[in-house]
Amino acid sequence: MHRRWFLQSCGFAFFFVALQYAHGDLSYSVQEELKRGSVIGNIAKDLGLEVGSLSARKARVDMGNDRHYCGINLRSGDLIVAERIDREEHCGEKPSCVLKFDLLLENPMELHRLSLQVQDINDNAPIFPKDIVKLEIRESAYKGARYRINAAQDADVGKNSVERYILQPNPHFVFSIQTTSAGRKYGELILKIELDREEQQEMKVLLTAVDGGSPQRSGTVVIHVIVLDANDNAPVFTEAVYTVTLPENSPMKTPVITVSASDADEGVNGEVTYEFSRLSDKTQKLFLLDEKTGDISVTGDIDYEEGSKYEVFVEAKDGYGLSSEAKVIIEITDVNDNAPVIYLKSLTNPIQENVSPGTEVGIINVQDRDSENNRQVRCSIQQNVPFKLVPSIKNYYSLVTTGQLDRELVSDYNITITATDEGSPPLSSSKTVQLSVADINDNPPVFEEQSYSAYVTENNKPGSTLCSVTARDPDWRQNGTVIYSLLPGEVNGAPVSSYLSVNGDTGVIHAVRSFDYEQFRSFKVHVMARDNGSPPLSSNVTVSVFISDVNDNSPQILYPAPEGNSFMTELVPKAAHGGSLVSKVIAVDADSGQNAWLSYHIVKSTDPGLFTIGLHSGEIRTQRDISESDNMKQNLIVAVKDNGQPSLSATCSMYLLISDNLAEVPEPKEYFL
């Protein structure tokens, strides 16, 4: 599919062509030296994407280095110039200049190859190697003799390069362009009228090189001709093209190659010196030529990544100006001197702890500036972390989870990624990715005890503290904030809330009312601990409340019945012997334990020493045999005491009548009153 756009910028038109291929590669054409922001093409249209999706998918151009020549306007989808693009800087004398980039989109991940054809503009003028060319020509030179002049060089290509030469009119010379077998152009100054040294010893002729660009540019050189005696042989190199390989990082003064030329002339005419006929500023800093020996040596830092091949031209000149040229090709061999570089392209941080295994959390790109095996990179990740690297497209890797995450076990990860190339020896680098795990509410509160017991003494004050329950929730913030409450229920038919309350923040349980041991001795309630997550999680625990007794009830005498209810008289036979059971006091105490342990005591009697009472049984017995002298009316006052602190007591009267004849017994009330 072919599309063409015409754009007007900076007062002249630029022509761009965008090509979209079936496999997703895009190709554009752009002139060099465009202003920043100039539109190259529309990425969204060429890929058939909605403009709005470019921002969501983090569309970006990846140059693989720190330079950013192109960018994407995410609002319009336009591919724009981000930095100055100089064709000569990137491609030199190559007729075609193509820069290749990556276009990266995420969610889902796509990689498209961008090819940018950089078109030349006429921004460089022709330049001669020297401002002045010195030619020493013998007067014996014949008509038609040719003298080599190094051609002007123009960094531009095509029609923008050197098109023609103009030689200042003079009676002796014309100028012609020649091409070597290696395809290199040079000029020849041709003698059309013989020289006469006695008539004119020297002359200066201006040579102008003009390119074919618009506007046209030019450069000049002065040809200084000195007329000498005959020197009819130029130096001849042993080879037209020299080829040598040189490892990168070669130290200073390392010999590269020695060029050699010989001259058939003798004496000064045969003395050969060497010089570079044309050398770029960059190459001039890397190599040194010994003008006498022809030795080329290293004089700068040789870096394969900066240049893998250099072509230099050496001129051999005899003592009187005749010269020839040889080409020297220096091929740089790669050394594994660049460690891989790891780029973190995207990262989801933090990630939820409930993400499923295999979830992509980041994208890693690895670059190595070396070549061949030296740039083949293997990536690995540290052990004992639930993550792994999955190769994706080209040098891209996806960082994915391999297991279930649990923030309560590990909340943060420092993931170390190591990239190692296959050079010898191998080089490696590492990058640490920090990743946090976000909490979800996946843990209910857990009580510290399986059940709780609270002990309280009856007659307690309302509001008193009974006990405290505590639940822990390992989740984060509101997911781990615990709130306590009583579950609905009844105690003796009344709502549990009328007996107890719990502090929602602290878990402290308080009594709402005063308890009575004689009403109930224990009861159970259920406390719920709920977190503040969404949705909330909870757990319950049973709290058993035990009420302890207080000596708050006096003994209650059941027999004999209290006075006022009835008047009971016990009959004692006169013939009763000592130790005979004559009656019994029966009492109970509503308290429990030692508070209900009763003891019986005769505190007053009509005839002391006649009767005794069992200390704990309350049985009244005779201590001796009854005699005739004993009073037949006996009144005993019995006290019943409990064992509480302080002790409580009750008293009763026991009426005893000693007689053998029931008919003689008077009415009890009359008898004892």
XYZ file of C-alpha atoms in Angstrom:
673
model
C 0.000 0.000 0.000
C 1.468 3.310 -1.044
C 0.573 6.718 0.208
C 2.120 10.108 -0.613
C 2.031 13.315 1.248
C 3.256 16.771 0.247
C 4.208 19.100 3.085
C 5.293 22.697 3.041
C 7.933 23.659 5.626
C 10.564 26.401 5.993
C 9.681 28.011 2.643
C 10.233 24.890 0.512
C 8.433 21.602 -0.019
C 9.357 18.238 1.479
C 8.276 14.949 -0.026
C 7.499 11.933 2.162
C 6.466 8.425 1.138
C 5.059 5.910 3.667
C 4.938 2.208 2.876
C 3.102 -0.329 5.052
C 3.918 -3.944 4.464
C 1.889 -6.976 5.333
C 4.351 -8.031 7.998
C 4.021 -4.712 9.820
C 7.191 -2.884 8.681
C 6.928 0.806 7.786
C 9.168 2.789 5.443
C 9.357 6.574 5.163
C 11.447 9.022 3.215
C 12.593 12.324 4.677
C 15.066 15.043 3.822
C 17.959 15.673 6.147
C 18.253 18.798 8.300
C 14.489 19.218 8.779
C 13.337 21.325 11.709
C 12.183 19.589 14.872
C 8.472 18.857 14.765
C 8.367 18.353 10.991
C 5.868 15.650 10.072
C 7.270 12.533 8.440
C 4.076 10.452 8.158
C 1.082 9.248 10.124
C 1.718 6.066 12.134
C -1.933 5.563 13.127
C -3.185 5.743 9.523
C -0.430 3.518 8.153
C -1.010 0.826 10.776
C -4.797 1.141 10.648
C -4.990 2.143 14.323
C -7.268 4.546 16.145
C -5.322 7.674 17.151
C -6.634 7.422 20.696
C -5.175 3.926 21.142
C -1.579 5.149 20.658
C -1.442 6.777 24.083
C -3.212 3.884 25.808
C -0.777 1.414 24.252
C 2.284 3.551 25.097
C 3.336 3.832 21.463
C 6.975 4.926 21.176
C 9.987 4.805 18.883
C 12.973 2.916 20.320
C 16.325 3.907 18.786
C 18.316 1.419 20.865
C 20.546 4.242 22.163
C 20.365 7.659 23.763
C 19.544 9.478 20.492
C 15.959 10.206 19.620
C 15.715 11.304 15.995
C 11.996 10.560 15.666
C 9.015 10.816 17.955
C 5.260 10.226 17.860
C 2.595 12.908 18.373
C 0.150 10.778 20.387
C -2.684 13.246 19.779
C -2.477 13.109 15.967
C -0.556 9.871 15.288
C 2.077 11.820 13.306
C 5.671 10.571 13.152
C 7.742 13.742 13.645
C 11.382 14.826 13.594
C 12.697 14.987 17.184
C 16.361 15.788 16.552
C 18.485 17.088 13.706
C 19.177 14.351 11.154
C 22.447 14.724 9.228
C 22.733 12.260 6.357
C 26.502 12.716 6.114
C 26.938 11.913 9.790
C 25.111 8.616 9.483
C 25.938 7.380 5.998
C 28.912 9.324 4.672
C 29.404 8.652 0.956
C 26.837 5.878 0.701
C 24.336 6.642 -2.089
C 21.470 5.298 0.013
C 21.013 6.243 3.657
C 18.491 4.217 5.675
C 18.051 4.483 9.449
C 16.234 1.617 11.147
C 14.258 1.950 14.383
C 11.731 -0.044 16.380
C 8.114 1.042 16.895
C 6.839 -0.509 20.118
C 3.231 -0.802 21.290
C 1.982 -2.485 24.468
C -1.224 -4.203 25.628
C -0.920 -6.277 23.471
C 2.741 -5.938 22.656
C 3.572 -5.264 18.983
C 6.901 -4.505 17.347
C 7.155 -2.833 13.953
C 10.372 -2.071 12.106
C 10.728 1.553 10.937
C 12.979 2.310 7.967
C 13.769 5.993 7.423
C 15.258 6.827 4.008
C 17.241 10.044 4.564
C 17.402 12.161 1.416
C 20.372 14.369 0.731
C 20.177 18.145 0.454
C 22.958 20.363 -0.858
C 24.340 21.465 2.501
C 28.022 20.865 1.788
C 30.326 22.689 -0.636
C 33.102 20.914 -2.601
C 36.406 20.947 -0.735
C 39.876 20.293 -2.124
C 42.315 18.411 0.078
C 44.642 21.452 0.057
C 44.251 25.131 -0.566
C 47.345 25.140 -2.788
C 48.607 22.332 -5.026
C 52.258 22.631 -5.841
C 53.378 21.177 -9.187
C 56.988 21.156 -10.284
C 57.081 20.506 -14.058
C 60.202 20.131 -16.067
C 60.414 22.221 -19.119
C 61.066 19.092 -21.121
C 57.571 17.914 -20.521
C 55.886 17.015 -23.748
C 52.636 18.370 -25.042
C 49.769 16.370 -23.591
C 51.603 15.558 -20.357
C 49.187 14.930 -17.519
C 49.578 15.975 -13.875
C 47.381 14.447 -11.231
C 45.258 16.785 -9.120
C 43.268 15.300 -6.278
C 39.593 15.815 -6.985
C 37.476 17.951 -4.744
C 35.329 16.040 -2.258
C 31.700 16.849 -1.506
C 30.044 15.133 1.472
C 26.745 15.237 -0.381
C 25.730 12.536 -2.845
C 24.036 12.314 -6.218
C 23.414 15.559 -8.049
C 24.488 17.467 -4.924
C 28.058 16.189 -5.279
C 30.766 17.629 -7.550
C 29.427 18.022 -11.086
C 32.110 19.889 -13.011
C 35.399 21.778 -12.748
C 36.317 25.209 -14.146
C 39.977 25.984 -14.809
C 40.966 29.610 -14.930
C 41.832 30.388 -18.614
C 45.575 30.144 -19.324
C 47.717 29.440 -22.426
C 49.366 26.220 -21.157
C 46.885 23.931 -19.405
C 43.458 22.347 -19.650
C 41.741 20.230 -16.941
C 40.225 16.765 -17.299
C 38.502 14.362 -14.845
C 39.653 10.732 -14.751
C 38.404 7.596 -12.896
C 40.670 4.925 -11.403
C 40.047 1.180 -11.670
C 38.786 1.337 -8.109
C 36.175 3.880 -9.166
C 37.821 6.881 -7.543
C 37.825 10.184 -9.434
C 40.796 12.483 -9.784
C 41.741 15.413 -11.934
C 44.485 15.803 -14.463
C 46.099 19.054 -15.475
C 46.990 18.522 -19.180
C 49.818 20.419 -20.834
C 48.619 21.768 -24.190
C 51.569 24.103 -24.917
C 55.112 23.221 -23.778
C 56.624 25.203 -20.960
C 59.657 27.443 -21.287
C 61.366 27.820 -17.945
C 63.514 30.661 -19.262
C 60.349 32.526 -20.328
C 58.297 31.827 -17.194
C 59.567 29.971 -14.077
C 56.221 29.615 -12.303
C 52.527 30.336 -12.627
C 49.347 30.087 -10.507
C 46.089 28.816 -11.919
C 42.769 28.806 -10.063
C 40.707 25.584 -10.267
C 37.043 25.733 -9.202
C 34.862 22.688 -8.372
C 31.112 23.236 -8.723
C 28.370 20.866 -7.500
C 24.969 20.282 -9.126
C 22.798 21.291 -6.196
C 20.376 24.141 -5.903
C 21.570 26.583 -4.790
C 24.926 25.731 -6.325
C 28.042 25.492 -4.134
C 31.715 25.609 -5.090
C 35.251 25.333 -3.823
C 38.633 26.414 -5.178
C 42.244 25.412 -5.143
C 45.315 27.274 -6.378
C 47.587 25.245 -8.651
C 51.092 26.581 -8.243
C 53.223 25.420 -11.199
C 56.995 25.593 -10.851
C 58.917 24.828 -14.035
C 61.880 22.488 -13.511
C 64.040 20.269 -15.437
C 62.603 16.923 -16.610
C 61.209 14.430 -14.093
C 59.318 11.956 -16.178
C 58.510 9.100 -13.772
C 55.906 9.124 -11.043
C 56.130 6.807 -8.028
C 54.373 3.431 -8.457
C 52.803 1.557 -5.518
C 53.383 -2.147 -5.113
C 49.602 -2.590 -4.917
C 46.695 -0.488 -6.070
C 44.576 -1.503 -3.022
C 45.957 -2.550 0.354
C 43.732 -4.506 2.786
C 44.435 -5.119 6.466
C 42.478 -6.187 9.580
C 42.932 -4.452 12.914
C 41.399 -5.492 16.288
C 39.511 -2.777 18.076
C 41.102 -1.350 21.222
C 44.546 -1.687 19.639
C 46.952 0.408 21.719
C 48.607 3.595 20.521
C 51.465 3.197 18.021
C 50.261 -0.261 16.965
C 51.549 -0.860 13.385
C 48.671 -1.203 10.912
C 50.345 -1.627 7.485
C 53.247 -0.296 5.443
C 52.607 1.025 1.939
C 55.473 1.160 -0.506
C 55.990 2.963 -3.813
C 59.071 3.154 -6.027
C 60.205 5.787 -8.567
C 62.350 4.832 -11.577
C 63.976 8.215 -11.534
C 67.226 8.807 -9.822
C 68.363 11.305 -7.251
C 65.897 13.825 -6.002
C 63.473 12.828 -8.748
C 63.308 9.340 -7.286
C 62.998 10.224 -3.602
C 59.455 9.208 -2.521
C 57.500 10.677 0.351
C 54.040 9.640 1.532
C 51.003 11.536 2.727
C 47.301 10.981 3.093
C 45.637 12.441 0.032
C 42.294 12.819 1.815
C 41.414 12.053 5.388
C 38.242 12.868 7.348
C 38.562 14.580 10.696
C 37.555 11.349 12.437
C 40.067 9.177 10.551
C 42.802 11.754 10.998
C 42.534 11.237 14.767
C 42.886 7.460 14.444
C 45.839 6.878 12.077
C 49.288 8.323 11.507
C 51.375 7.963 8.315
C 55.143 8.179 8.398
C 55.962 10.303 5.371
C 59.359 8.660 4.837
C 58.682 4.960 5.520
C 54.999 4.634 4.534
C 54.214 3.042 7.911
C 50.622 3.545 9.065
C 50.118 3.240 12.858
C 47.361 3.733 15.433
C 47.157 7.161 16.994
C 43.640 7.142 18.481
C 40.992 4.944 20.104
C 39.854 2.208 17.728
C 36.250 1.269 18.510
C 34.422 -1.263 16.331
C 31.088 0.153 17.452
C 32.069 3.591 16.123
C 33.413 2.306 12.806
C 33.935 -1.193 11.428
C 35.765 -0.202 8.218
C 37.982 2.675 7.134
C 39.181 3.553 3.632
C 42.128 5.925 3.364
C 44.093 7.055 0.333
C 47.857 7.451 0.384
C 49.697 9.616 -2.116
C 53.301 8.827 -3.008
C 55.142 11.852 -4.369
C 58.674 12.149 -5.710
C 60.920 15.074 -5.034
C 59.553 17.183 -7.847
C 55.859 16.641 -7.525
C 54.990 13.562 -9.553
C 52.673 11.342 -7.551
C 50.387 8.324 -7.531
C 47.736 7.078 -5.144
C 46.873 3.786 -3.479
C 43.790 2.798 -1.518
C 44.141 1.299 1.978
C 41.154 -0.608 3.431
C 41.370 -1.082 7.202
C 38.794 -3.533 8.514
C 38.214 -3.428 12.291
C 37.513 -6.729 14.040
C 35.192 -6.793 17.037
C 36.379 -7.453 20.570
C 33.903 -8.223 23.356
C 34.364 -4.911 25.142
C 30.738 -3.903 25.695
C 28.638 -5.423 28.439
C 24.924 -5.841 27.751
C 22.723 -2.936 28.827
C 19.355 -3.671 30.425
C 16.491 -1.222 29.835
C 13.298 -1.354 31.902
C 10.667 -0.386 29.331
C 7.553 -0.689 31.510
C 6.599 -1.916 34.993
C 3.282 -2.452 36.771
C 3.979 -1.376 40.340
C 2.473 -2.212 42.756
C 0.764 -5.452 41.768
C -2.206 -7.047 43.529
C -1.308 -10.031 45.679
C -4.117 -12.089 44.082
C -2.810 -11.871 40.482
C -2.771 -15.253 38.811
C 0.527 -16.984 37.906
C 1.735 -15.967 34.458
C 0.682 -12.327 34.796
C 2.967 -9.892 32.923
C 4.243 -7.156 35.238
C 7.073 -5.595 33.194
C 8.922 -5.452 29.873
C 12.741 -5.663 29.660
C 14.900 -4.781 26.637
C 18.574 -5.828 26.403
C 21.104 -4.253 24.031
C 24.746 -5.124 23.327
C 26.805 -2.880 21.024
C 29.179 -5.678 20.013
C 28.645 -7.903 16.958
C 28.015 -11.581 16.142
C 28.510 -13.879 19.160
C 29.708 -10.964 21.249
C 26.217 -9.448 21.056
C 24.256 -12.653 21.685
C 22.763 -12.179 25.138
C 21.262 -14.580 27.659
C 19.067 -13.158 30.442
C 18.511 -14.756 33.821
C 16.760 -13.853 37.028
C 17.765 -14.531 40.628
C 16.453 -17.654 42.331
C 13.835 -17.810 45.117
C 11.514 -15.143 43.697
C 8.121 -15.939 42.135
C 9.026 -14.300 38.838
C 10.651 -15.322 35.564
C 11.700 -13.803 32.243
C 9.884 -14.947 29.113
C 11.532 -14.118 25.733
C 9.215 -12.006 23.613
C 10.148 -10.162 20.423
C 13.771 -9.662 19.350
C 15.690 -8.558 22.484
C 12.553 -8.018 24.572
C 11.561 -10.083 27.592
C 8.366 -10.160 29.630
C 8.674 -10.266 33.422
C 5.865 -12.574 34.604
C 4.766 -14.110 37.893
C 5.356 -17.821 38.453
C 3.361 -18.421 41.624
C 0.777 -17.016 44.001
C 1.888 -13.841 45.800
C 1.126 -13.224 49.470
C 1.716 -9.718 50.774
C 1.509 -10.951 54.354
C 4.567 -13.159 53.705
C 6.568 -10.847 51.372
C 5.416 -7.289 50.676
C 8.336 -6.091 48.545
C 10.676 -7.755 46.045
C 14.071 -6.670 44.780
C 14.352 -8.624 41.535
C 17.874 -8.793 40.123
C 18.071 -9.409 36.366
C 21.432 -10.419 34.868
C 22.294 -10.230 31.164
C 25.391 -12.116 29.927
C 26.761 -12.093 26.370
C 28.432 -15.011 24.619
C 31.792 -13.319 24.098
C 35.087 -14.714 25.312
C 35.424 -13.888 28.085
C 31.696 -13.165 28.561
C 30.585 -9.788 29.932
C 27.496 -9.255 32.024
C 25.499 -6.555 33.772
C 22.685 -6.566 36.257
C 19.670 -4.437 37.008
C 17.508 -4.546 40.126
C 13.780 -4.028 39.746
C 11.900 -3.013 42.887
C 8.335 -4.326 43.016
C 5.714 -3.881 45.751
C 2.757 -6.170 46.436
C -0.568 -4.419 47.063
C -2.844 -5.812 49.788
C -6.271 -7.369 49.293
C -8.590 -8.375 52.110
C -7.813 -12.105 52.114
C -7.327 -12.713 55.860
C -10.095 -12.665 58.475
C -9.285 -11.508 62.013
C -8.032 -14.360 64.214
C -8.496 -14.315 67.976
C -5.442 -14.959 70.099
C -7.385 -17.523 72.185
C -9.790 -20.235 71.062
C -12.129 -19.151 73.886
C -12.092 -16.662 76.733
C -13.206 -16.895 80.357
C -14.250 -13.973 82.541
C -14.668 -14.130 86.316
C -16.767 -11.615 88.217
C -17.968 -11.411 91.780
C -21.709 -10.965 92.267
C -22.982 -7.550 93.216
C -20.393 -6.019 90.888
C -20.707 -2.389 89.838
C -22.257 -1.745 86.380
C -19.537 -0.707 83.904
C -16.811 -2.773 85.523
C -14.308 -4.507 83.197
C -14.661 -8.277 82.932
C -11.985 -9.234 80.414
C -10.449 -8.295 77.062
C -10.479 -10.171 73.738
C -7.859 -9.576 71.039
C -7.912 -10.551 67.355
C -5.120 -10.015 64.843
C -5.510 -9.370 61.097
C -2.268 -9.483 59.018
C -3.796 -7.452 56.169
C -2.825 -3.814 55.512
C -4.528 -0.650 56.734
C -8.337 -0.843 56.589
C -8.134 -4.500 55.559
C -6.346 -5.168 58.839
C -8.362 -2.803 61.090
C -10.375 -4.920 63.585
C -13.789 -3.907 65.014
C -15.385 -5.891 67.888
C -19.089 -6.449 68.540
C -21.400 -8.762 70.505
C -23.440 -11.243 68.513
C -27.178 -11.108 69.316
C -28.363 -13.627 71.903
C -30.230 -14.060 75.193
C -29.226 -14.653 78.787
C -32.064 -15.861 81.032
C -34.547 -14.608 78.453
C -33.048 -11.098 78.253
C -30.907 -9.685 75.398
C -27.206 -10.259 75.922
C -26.670 -6.522 75.372
C -28.483 -5.889 78.674
C -25.751 -7.811 80.495
C -22.517 -7.031 78.646
C -20.970 -4.524 76.228
C -17.725 -4.634 74.224
C -15.494 -1.751 73.166
C -15.441 -1.878 69.344
C -11.849 -0.615 69.135
C -10.129 -2.328 72.080
C -12.137 -5.539 72.629
C -12.581 -4.761 76.349
C -15.783 -6.340 77.724
C -17.764 -4.440 80.408
C -20.655 -5.443 82.667
C -23.819 -3.492 81.961
C -25.597 -4.530 85.183
C -24.880 -6.023 88.612
C -24.975 -9.863 88.678
C -26.632 -12.104 91.339
C -24.997 -15.438 91.908
C -28.203 -16.810 93.369
C -30.020 -16.085 90.087
C -27.440 -17.673 87.739
C -23.854 -18.664 88.117
C -22.504 -18.520 84.533
C -23.466 -17.714 80.967
C -21.862 -17.570 77.516
C -21.753 -14.819 74.899
C -20.240 -14.659 71.400
C -17.954 -11.823 70.268
C -17.369 -11.099 66.588
C -14.157 -9.534 65.242
C -14.693 -7.925 61.820
C -12.123 -6.175 59.629
C -12.806 -2.999 57.644
C -12.106 -4.457 54.201
C -14.456 -4.633 51.268
C -16.099 -7.061 51.550
C -15.367 -7.405 55.282
C -14.162 -10.687 56.815
C -14.924 -11.811 60.372
C -14.524 -14.544 62.992
C -16.248 -15.336 66.304
C -15.122 -16.427 69.740
C -17.005 -17.676 72.814
C -16.641 -15.788 76.106
C -17.732 -17.693 79.216
C -18.686 -15.490 82.190
C -18.432 -17.089 85.623
C -20.083 -15.342 88.639
C -18.559 -16.003 92.049
C -20.537 -15.982 95.271
C -20.539 -13.281 97.963
C -21.856 -13.932 101.452
C -24.946 -11.805 101.037
C -27.608 -14.241 102.350
C -28.204 -15.089 106.036
C -29.119 -18.660 106.972
C -32.864 -19.415 106.679
C -34.373 -21.641 109.401
C -36.941 -24.021 108.019
C -37.647 -25.854 111.290
C -38.849 -24.942 113.748
C -41.059 -22.506 111.880
C -40.450 -18.898 112.802
C -42.576 -17.501 115.557
C -45.725 -15.877 114.436
C -46.396 -18.577 111.922
C -46.964 -21.450 114.397
C -46.088 -22.444 117.911
C -44.530 -25.875 117.950
C -43.626 -27.855 121.060
C -41.412 -30.917 121.132
C -42.235 -33.537 123.812
C -39.348 -35.129 125.649
C -39.994 -38.326 127.677
C -38.885 -38.187 131.297
C -37.222 -41.493 130.855
C -34.912 -40.190 128.172
C -31.340 -41.102 128.814
C -28.259 -39.030 127.995
C -27.552 -38.764 124.264
C -31.172 -39.224 123.204
C -32.341 -37.308 120.128
C -35.136 -35.029 121.106
C -35.412 -32.644 118.111
C -33.556 -31.065 115.181
C -33.073 -27.545 113.838
C -33.199 -27.461 110.025
C -31.688 -24.417 108.155
C -30.492 -23.576 104.640
C -28.343 -20.761 103.099
C -28.866 -19.440 99.553
C -25.128 -18.790 99.223
C -22.645 -21.431 98.187
C -19.370 -22.854 99.292
C -18.112 -21.781 102.653
C -20.691 -19.019 102.631
C -23.295 -21.811 102.933
C -21.450 -23.915 105.527
C -23.759 -23.730 108.607
C -23.010 -24.257 112.265
C -25.564 -24.573 115.098
C -25.163 -23.131 118.598
C -27.409 -23.029 121.734
C -27.071 -19.487 122.885
C -29.569 -19.677 125.718
C -31.443 -22.466 127.544
C -33.774 -22.877 130.503
C -31.551 -25.526 132.027
C -27.998 -25.173 130.763
C -26.159 -28.455 130.449
C -29.296 -30.533 129.911
C -29.310 -30.341 126.130
C -26.655 -30.064 123.452
C -26.888 -29.421 119.684
C -24.848 -30.979 116.872
C -22.470 -28.328 115.528
C -23.119 -29.124 111.889
C -26.174 -31.400 112.098
C -28.489 -29.221 114.195
C -29.608 -32.340 116.161
C -30.664 -31.600 119.758
C -29.844 -34.361 122.218
C -29.847 -34.796 125.990
C -26.470 -34.561 127.598
C -27.543 -36.607 130.644
C -30.454 -38.510 131.989
C -33.498 -36.425 132.912
C -34.144 -36.172 136.633
C -37.207 -35.267 138.664
C -35.668 -31.996 139.579
C -35.456 -30.786 135.989
C -37.944 -28.179 134.936
C -40.519 -29.766 132.692
C -40.607 -26.607 130.499
C -37.441 -26.101 128.554
C -36.889 -23.160 126.139
C -33.790 -23.213 123.907
C -32.551 -20.261 121.808
C -30.541 -21.677 118.831
C -28.309 -19.562 116.576
C -27.467 -20.742 113.084
C -24.287 -19.178 111.568
C -22.724 -19.429 108.066
C -18.969 -19.519 107.386
C -18.777 -16.346 105.279
C -16.616 -13.322 105.971
C -18.212 -11.634 107.758
C -20.447 -14.379 109.092
C -24.241 -13.995 108.924
C -26.648 -15.737 111.328
C -30.283 -16.383 112.283
C -31.920 -17.529 115.570
C -34.945 -19.532 116.558
C -36.660 -20.702 119.721
C -37.130 -24.370 120.432
C -39.858 -25.301 122.982
C -39.392 -28.630 124.784
C -41.834 -30.208 127.279
C -40.660 -33.036 129.583
C -43.547 -35.357 130.438
C -44.689 -38.939 130.393
C -48.445 -38.195 130.333
C -49.763 -36.372 127.288
C -53.079 -35.721 129.011
C -51.386 -33.527 131.504
C -49.879 -31.342 128.798
C -51.493 -27.900 128.793
C -52.023 -25.768 125.711
C -48.561 -24.791 124.486
C -49.142 -21.084 124.323
C -50.557 -20.953 127.795
C -47.973 -23.203 129.139
C -44.919 -21.300 127.945
C -46.254 -17.762 128.177
